[in-house]
Amino acid sequence: MIKKIAILTSGGDAPGMNPAVKAIVNASIKKGLEPYVVYEGYKGLTEGNFKKVSKKDVKFIGDKGGTFIYSARFPEFKEEKIRKIAVSKMKKEGIDALIAIGGDGSYMGASKLTEMGIKTIGLPGTIDNDISSTDFTIGFHTALSTITKAVDQIRDTSESHNRANIVEVMGKYCGDLALNAAIAVGAEVLSTSERQLPEEEIVSQTKKAREEGNRSIIIMVTENIYDVKKLAQKIQSETNIETKATTIGHPQRGGVPSAEDRILASRMGAFAVEKLIEGQTNVAVNLVNNKLSTQNILEVVKMERPSRQELLNEYDSLN
């Protein structure tokens, strides 16, 4: 039976990580376990940078953005000799379980620790919503709200000046932020990783939107599929519509977590503690149709992205 649980956040930070940590700490103490927080993810785990915490330590972190135990990119953790150092530090402290909050990389680190005798569970903490086993990841809804607010403000000034504006949002190879934001703000043009439009098609759709009487035209795109500044120049040159490009960037990662993310994080955190006590390990927590469940981590990281065609169709019908 486990007695001590370590908690870490790894990879890109996401709003809602703090409520998840708080829930894990409180649930652990309620079940008679000792919770430890690890500072700076797997880097801190390897350095033995962890601390036993109480309910008092996490009482006021639930409404804070980012992660109060910090995060770090630590590719060295792929090396077995590095993981052995981390395991030895954990065993010296008597820590026999770990809950890792993050994305695919965080999941793989947890899975590797399972092979070395540490019980592990992963929580999906990433704004991109790119973990296919769960309907939503911790941080997605807050990032979506941040984008929506930003584009509403862009719309105001674009309307005033009769402009088009390309808005580039995060997501890597997952277009969920762009797609959902496009529906929320009524973007006239949408191009995502899953449905990437040729530049000429974007030009054509922008021109059509102006012909339909739109003074402000929002062109929503997922990051890294265009050079948005050059694309803006191309649109302006070929349509004579003044066009600006805005990359929202890292503000999407910050900010006070939304109610949706606080609830999701809290539910998942408490659920992870229950599953560890039941003996589950090397699994990730998911939310599917509002029901919590677990699935093998290695199965999760190999899953293909679910189709978003239905939601894309809904966007098309709204536009």
Tab-separated table of C-alpha atoms in Angstrom:
chain	number	residue	atom	x	y	z
A	1	MET	CA	0.000	0.000	0.000
A	2	ILE	CA	1.254	3.456	-0.855
A	3	LYS	CA	2.053	5.909	1.899
A	4	LYS	CA	3.627	8.922	0.206
A	5	ILE	CA	2.600	10.565	-3.077
A	6	ALA	CA	4.716	12.989	-5.087
A	7	ILE	CA	3.064	15.517	-7.417
A	8	LEU	CA	4.752	17.260	-10.318
A	9	THR	CA	3.832	19.455	-13.262
A	10	SER	CA	5.847	19.041	-16.421
A	11	GLY	CA	6.148	20.506	-19.911
A	12	GLY	CA	4.167	23.598	-20.859
A	13	ASP	CA	2.207	25.122	-17.998
A	14	ALA	CA	-1.568	25.248	-18.174
A	15	PRO	CA	-4.206	27.124	-16.138
A	16	GLY	CA	-5.758	24.605	-13.773
A	17	MET	CA	-2.561	22.856	-12.754
A	18	ASN	CA	-2.726	24.538	-9.342
A	19	PRO	CA	-6.293	23.380	-8.578
A	20	ALA	CA	-5.190	19.874	-9.589
A	21	VAL	CA	-2.282	19.976	-7.140
A	22	LYS	CA	-4.572	21.291	-4.417
A	23	ALA	CA	-7.096	18.514	-4.997
A	24	ILE	CA	-4.414	15.823	-4.917
A	25	VAL	CA	-2.937	17.172	-1.692
A	26	ASN	CA	-6.308	17.431	0.058
A	27	ALA	CA	-7.521	14.028	-1.158
A	28	SER	CA	-4.240	12.392	-0.137
A	29	ILE	CA	-4.362	13.774	3.384
A	30	LYS	CA	-8.015	12.772	3.743
A	31	LYS	CA	-7.037	9.203	2.816
A	32	GLY	CA	-4.171	9.157	5.328
A	33	LEU	CA	-1.375	9.584	2.783
A	34	GLU	CA	1.513	12.047	2.834
A	35	PRO	CA	1.685	14.355	-0.205
A	36	TYR	CA	4.918	15.838	-1.537
A	37	VAL	CA	5.230	18.491	-4.241
A	38	VAL	CA	8.112	18.341	-6.699
A	39	TYR	CA	9.526	21.632	-7.938
A	40	GLU	CA	10.414	21.994	-11.648
A	41	GLY	CA	8.998	18.705	-12.898
A	42	TYR	CA	11.246	15.773	-13.712
A	43	LYS	CA	14.302	17.975	-13.310
A	44	GLY	CA	13.353	18.607	-9.689
A	45	LEU	CA	12.523	14.951	-9.179
A	46	THR	CA	16.045	14.026	-10.268
A	47	GLU	CA	17.556	16.697	-8.038
A	48	GLY	CA	15.473	15.669	-5.028
A	49	ASN	CA	13.793	19.070	-5.032
A	50	PHE	CA	10.590	18.041	-3.312
A	51	LYS	CA	8.792	18.997	-0.121
A	52	LYS	CA	6.082	17.541	2.088
A	53	VAL	CA	3.027	19.811	2.112
A	54	SER	CA	-0.128	20.320	4.141
A	55	LYS	CA	-3.616	21.549	3.305
A	56	LYS	CA	-2.543	24.975	4.546
A	57	ASP	CA	0.238	25.108	1.954
A	58	VAL	CA	-2.218	24.756	-0.932
A	59	LYS	CA	-5.258	26.538	0.479
A	60	PHE	CA	-4.959	29.648	-1.669
A	61	ILE	CA	-3.496	28.298	-4.918
A	62	GLY	CA	-6.720	27.191	-6.624
A	63	ASP	CA	-7.373	30.542	-8.284
A	64	LYS	CA	-3.780	31.123	-9.395
A	65	GLY	CA	-2.576	30.724	-12.969
A	66	GLY	CA	0.515	28.817	-14.027
A	67	THR	CA	1.899	26.204	-11.655
A	68	PHE	CA	3.158	27.181	-8.224
A	69	ILE	CA	5.503	24.170	-8.184
A	70	TYR	CA	6.966	25.301	-11.514
A	71	SER	CA	7.737	23.314	-14.620
A	72	ALA	CA	10.782	22.570	-16.755
A	73	ARG	CA	11.724	20.902	-20.011
A	74	PHE	CA	14.028	18.026	-19.090
A	75	PRO	CA	14.765	15.760	-22.075
A	76	GLU	CA	17.548	14.101	-20.099
A	77	PHE	CA	14.879	12.130	-18.234
A	78	LYS	CA	14.714	9.822	-21.262
A	79	GLU	CA	18.037	8.372	-20.108
A	80	GLU	CA	17.744	5.407	-17.748
A	81	LYS	CA	20.723	6.526	-15.659
A	82	ILE	CA	18.975	9.852	-14.977
A	83	ARG	CA	15.728	8.121	-14.009
A	84	LYS	CA	17.649	5.854	-11.623
A	85	ILE	CA	18.872	8.953	-9.803
A	86	ALA	CA	15.299	10.216	-9.484
A	87	VAL	CA	14.037	6.859	-8.210
A	88	SER	CA	16.823	6.671	-5.625
A	89	LYS	CA	15.924	10.149	-4.346
A	90	MET	CA	12.264	9.154	-4.115
A	91	LYS	CA	12.972	5.893	-2.308
A	92	LYS	CA	15.278	7.642	0.128
A	93	GLU	CA	12.327	9.866	1.085
A	94	GLY	CA	9.952	6.884	1.137
A	95	ILE	CA	7.888	8.162	-1.806
A	96	ASP	CA	6.318	5.242	-3.629
A	97	ALA	CA	3.836	6.929	-5.995
A	98	LEU	CA	3.771	9.835	-8.415
A	99	ILE	CA	1.039	11.870	-10.084
A	100	ALA	CA	2.360	13.714	-13.140
A	101	ILE	CA	0.344	16.580	-14.624
A	102	GLY	CA	1.214	17.428	-18.219
A	103	GLY	CA	1.109	16.203	-21.800
A	104	ASP	CA	2.474	13.250	-23.741
A	105	GLY	CA	6.067	13.828	-22.619
A	106	SER	CA	5.005	13.903	-18.985
A	107	TYR	CA	3.041	10.697	-19.522
A	108	MET	CA	6.051	8.906	-21.004
A	109	GLY	CA	8.208	9.950	-18.060
A	110	ALA	CA	5.633	8.542	-15.655
A	111	SER	CA	5.388	5.301	-17.612
A	112	LYS	CA	9.154	4.836	-17.506
A	113	LEU	CA	9.093	5.266	-13.726
A	114	THR	CA	6.464	2.538	-13.475
A	115	GLU	CA	8.973	0.151	-15.031
A	116	MET	CA	11.299	1.030	-12.151
A	117	GLY	CA	8.829	0.245	-9.369
A	118	ILE	CA	7.120	3.606	-8.844
A	119	LYS	CA	3.320	3.653	-9.052
A	120	THR	CA	2.257	6.429	-11.420
A	121	ILE	CA	-0.816	8.176	-12.782
A	122	GLY	CA	-0.950	10.964	-15.375
A	123	LEU	CA	-3.319	13.919	-15.479
A	124	PRO	CA	-3.851	15.717	-18.830
A	125	GLY	CA	-2.527	19.235	-18.279
A	126	THR	CA	-2.130	21.095	-21.583
A	127	ILE	CA	-3.939	23.995	-23.215
A	128	ASP	CA	-3.768	22.321	-26.645
A	129	ASN	CA	-6.385	19.641	-25.865
A	130	ASP	CA	-4.146	17.234	-27.775
A	131	ILE	CA	-4.489	14.166	-25.536
A	132	SER	CA	-6.869	11.987	-27.491
A	133	SER	CA	-8.189	9.823	-24.655
A	134	THR	CA	-10.019	12.667	-22.912
A	135	ASP	CA	-12.701	15.055	-24.097
A	136	PHE	CA	-10.930	17.992	-22.466
A	137	THR	CA	-7.517	18.652	-20.982
A	138	ILE	CA	-6.817	20.848	-17.968
A	139	GLY	CA	-6.161	24.385	-19.237
A	140	PHE	CA	-8.003	24.160	-22.551
A	141	HIS	CA	-11.105	26.100	-21.515
A	142	THR	CA	-9.120	28.922	-19.925
A	143	ALA	CA	-6.916	29.290	-22.996
A	144	LEU	CA	-10.014	29.302	-25.174
A	145	SER	CA	-11.512	32.100	-23.070
A	146	THR	CA	-8.260	34.069	-23.338
A	147	ILE	CA	-8.319	33.746	-27.128
A	148	THR	CA	-11.979	34.706	-27.298
A	149	LYS	CA	-11.431	37.867	-25.271
A	150	ALA	CA	-8.391	38.832	-27.340
A	151	VAL	CA	-10.208	38.329	-30.641
A	152	ASP	CA	-13.235	40.274	-29.418
A	153	GLN	CA	-10.867	43.194	-28.845
A	154	ILE	CA	-9.220	42.695	-32.233
A	155	ARG	CA	-12.668	42.645	-33.811
A	156	ASP	CA	-13.445	46.048	-32.272
A	157	THR	CA	-10.471	47.773	-33.848
A	158	SER	CA	-10.789	45.857	-37.137
A	159	GLU	CA	-14.410	46.976	-37.425
A	160	SER	CA	-13.397	50.560	-36.776
A	161	HIS	CA	-10.739	50.497	-39.497
A	162	ASN	CA	-12.341	48.192	-42.080
A	163	ARG	CA	-9.576	45.583	-41.748
A	164	ALA	CA	-8.919	41.883	-41.952
A	165	ASN	CA	-6.880	40.335	-39.183
A	166	ILE	CA	-5.118	36.980	-39.107
A	167	VAL	CA	-5.127	35.550	-35.583
A	168	GLU	CA	-2.614	32.781	-34.920
A	169	VAL	CA	-3.300	30.626	-31.839
A	170	MET	CA	-1.458	27.794	-30.140
A	171	GLY	CA	-2.165	24.109	-30.629
A	172	LYS	CA	0.866	22.582	-32.362
A	173	TYR	CA	-0.646	19.766	-34.431
A	174	CYS	CA	-4.071	20.042	-32.827
A	175	GLY	CA	-6.551	22.594	-34.121
A	176	ASP	CA	-9.019	22.463	-31.227
A	177	LEU	CA	-8.210	25.948	-29.930
A	178	ALA	CA	-8.523	27.521	-33.376
A	179	LEU	CA	-11.693	25.620	-34.266
A	180	ASN	CA	-13.538	26.305	-31.024
A	181	ALA	CA	-12.372	29.922	-30.921
A	182	ALA	CA	-13.541	30.413	-34.519
A	183	ILE	CA	-17.018	29.288	-33.511
A	184	ALA	CA	-16.980	31.457	-30.384
A	185	VAL	CA	-15.977	34.668	-32.175
A	186	GLY	CA	-17.609	34.029	-35.543
A	187	ALA	CA	-14.361	33.992	-37.516
A	188	GLU	CA	-14.982	34.432	-41.240
A	189	VAL	CA	-12.056	32.190	-42.255
A	190	LEU	CA	-10.604	29.147	-40.464
A	191	SER	CA	-7.524	27.051	-41.179
A	192	THR	CA	-6.312	24.386	-38.737
A	193	SER	CA	-3.737	21.631	-38.657
A	194	GLU	CA	-6.465	19.135	-39.565
A	195	ARG	CA	-7.967	21.236	-42.347
A	196	GLN	CA	-5.255	23.486	-43.691
A	197	LEU	CA	-6.378	25.844	-46.425
A	198	PRO	CA	-4.048	26.797	-49.295
A	199	GLU	CA	-3.056	30.453	-49.095
A	200	GLU	CA	-4.978	31.190	-52.268
A	201	GLU	CA	-8.145	29.801	-50.680
A	202	ILE	CA	-7.662	32.082	-47.665
A	203	VAL	CA	-7.289	35.004	-50.029
A	204	SER	CA	-10.459	33.948	-51.860
A	205	GLN	CA	-12.493	33.517	-48.675
A	206	THR	CA	-11.299	36.866	-47.330
A	207	LYS	CA	-12.337	38.585	-50.540
A	208	LYS	CA	-15.738	36.867	-50.419
A	209	ALA	CA	-16.250	37.954	-46.795
A	210	ARG	CA	-15.660	41.563	-47.806
A	211	GLU	CA	-18.035	41.240	-50.756
A	212	GLU	CA	-20.678	40.026	-48.305
A	213	GLY	CA	-20.366	43.316	-46.424
A	214	ASN	CA	-18.022	42.449	-43.552
A	215	ARG	CA	-15.969	45.428	-42.385
A	216	SER	CA	-13.978	43.300	-39.929
A	217	ILE	CA	-12.725	39.907	-41.090
A	218	ILE	CA	-11.158	37.434	-38.659
A	219	ILE	CA	-8.920	34.743	-40.167
A	220	MET	CA	-8.274	32.137	-37.447
A	221	VAL	CA	-5.255	29.836	-37.927
A	222	THR	CA	-3.341	27.269	-35.887
A	223	GLU	CA	0.289	28.100	-35.173
A	224	ASN	CA	3.206	27.043	-37.370
A	225	ILE	CA	1.314	26.359	-40.587
A	226	TYR	CA	1.865	29.804	-42.159
A	227	ASP	CA	4.191	32.743	-41.941
A	228	VAL	CA	1.316	34.950	-40.846
A	229	LYS	CA	3.046	38.245	-41.575
A	230	LYS	CA	3.790	37.211	-45.148
A	231	LEU	CA	0.277	35.831	-45.492
A	232	ALA	CA	-1.168	39.161	-44.342
A	233	GLN	CA	0.915	40.952	-46.962
A	234	LYS	CA	-0.316	38.525	-49.626
A	235	ILE	CA	-3.972	39.032	-48.690
A	236	GLN	CA	-3.595	42.803	-48.685
A	237	SER	CA	-1.754	42.795	-52.012
A	238	GLU	CA	-4.291	40.577	-53.768
A	239	THR	CA	-7.526	41.935	-52.275
A	240	ASN	CA	-6.657	45.543	-51.421
A	241	ILE	CA	-8.036	44.853	-47.919
A	242	GLU	CA	-5.803	46.210	-45.165
A	243	THR	CA	-4.690	43.093	-43.290
A	244	LYS	CA	-2.875	42.716	-39.986
A	245	ALA	CA	-1.438	39.622	-38.286
A	246	THR	CA	-1.647	38.931	-34.555
A	247	THR	CA	0.062	36.031	-32.806
A	248	ILE	CA	-1.496	35.792	-29.362
A	249	GLY	CA	1.364	33.673	-28.023
A	250	HIS	CA	2.059	32.876	-24.382
A	251	PRO	CA	-0.784	34.862	-22.799
A	252	GLN	CA	-2.801	31.759	-23.775
A	253	ARG	CA	-0.882	29.787	-21.145
A	254	GLY	CA	-1.451	32.229	-18.310
A	255	GLY	CA	-4.307	33.727	-16.394
A	256	VAL	CA	-6.730	32.729	-13.674
A	257	PRO	CA	-8.135	29.255	-14.425
A	258	SER	CA	-11.769	29.233	-15.500
A	259	ALA	CA	-14.498	27.542	-13.486
A	260	GLU	CA	-14.517	24.675	-16.009
A	261	ASP	CA	-10.787	24.076	-15.563
A	262	ARG	CA	-10.932	24.324	-11.761
A	263	ILE	CA	-13.733	21.761	-11.629
A	264	LEU	CA	-12.061	19.435	-14.137
A	265	ALA	CA	-8.702	19.645	-12.378
A	266	SER	CA	-10.218	19.081	-8.939
A	267	ARG	CA	-12.241	16.075	-10.070
A	268	MET	CA	-9.296	14.514	-11.863
A	269	GLY	CA	-6.902	15.124	-8.968
A	270	ALA	CA	-9.125	13.469	-6.359
A	271	PHE	CA	-9.933	10.622	-8.764
A	272	ALA	CA	-6.218	9.950	-9.358
A	273	VAL	CA	-5.620	9.513	-5.631
A	274	GLU	CA	-8.503	7.027	-5.396
A	275	LYS	CA	-7.144	4.995	-8.305
A	276	LEU	CA	-3.649	4.867	-6.815
A	277	ILE	CA	-5.075	3.592	-3.536
A	278	GLU	CA	-6.986	0.939	-5.485
A	279	GLY	CA	-3.687	-0.231	-6.954
A	280	GLN	CA	-3.869	1.225	-10.438
A	281	THR	CA	-0.601	2.369	-12.022
A	282	ASN	CA	0.787	3.397	-15.404
A	283	VAL	CA	-2.589	4.909	-16.313
A	284	ALA	CA	-3.883	8.323	-17.329
A	285	VAL	CA	-7.079	9.950	-16.098
A	286	ASN	CA	-9.649	10.857	-18.756
A	287	LEU	CA	-12.994	12.605	-18.921
A	288	VAL	CA	-15.347	11.111	-21.535
A	289	ASN	CA	-18.991	12.180	-21.672
A	290	ASN	CA	-18.505	13.819	-18.260
A	291	LYS	CA	-17.427	10.520	-16.686
A	292	LEU	CA	-13.962	9.946	-15.247
A	293	SER	CA	-11.995	6.854	-16.160
A	294	THR	CA	-8.423	5.607	-16.578
A	295	GLN	CA	-6.541	4.114	-19.495
A	296	ASN	CA	-3.061	2.677	-19.935
A	297	ILE	CA	-0.597	5.502	-20.565
A	298	LEU	CA	1.137	3.777	-23.469
A	299	GLU	CA	-2.218	3.262	-25.173
A	300	VAL	CA	-3.049	6.937	-24.654
A	301	VAL	CA	0.138	8.318	-26.208
A	302	LYS	CA	-0.310	6.085	-29.270
A	303	MET	CA	-3.934	7.074	-29.912
A	304	GLU	CA	-4.759	8.884	-33.121
A	305	ARG	CA	-6.441	12.253	-32.916
A	306	PRO	CA	-10.225	11.915	-33.089
A	307	SER	CA	-11.910	13.456	-36.111
A	308	ARG	CA	-13.219	16.980	-35.661
A	309	GLN	CA	-15.225	16.833	-38.885
A	310	GLU	CA	-18.567	17.174	-37.135
A	311	LEU	CA	-17.435	20.317	-35.339
A	312	LEU	CA	-15.888	21.640	-38.548
A	313	ASN	CA	-19.223	21.076	-40.263
A	314	GLU	CA	-20.931	23.036	-37.510
A	315	TYR	CA	-18.473	25.890	-37.995
A	316	ASP	CA	-19.175	25.841	-41.731
A	317	SER	CA	-22.920	25.979	-41.139
A	318	LEU	CA	-22.543	28.909	-38.767
A	319	ASN	CA	-20.303	30.751	-41.199
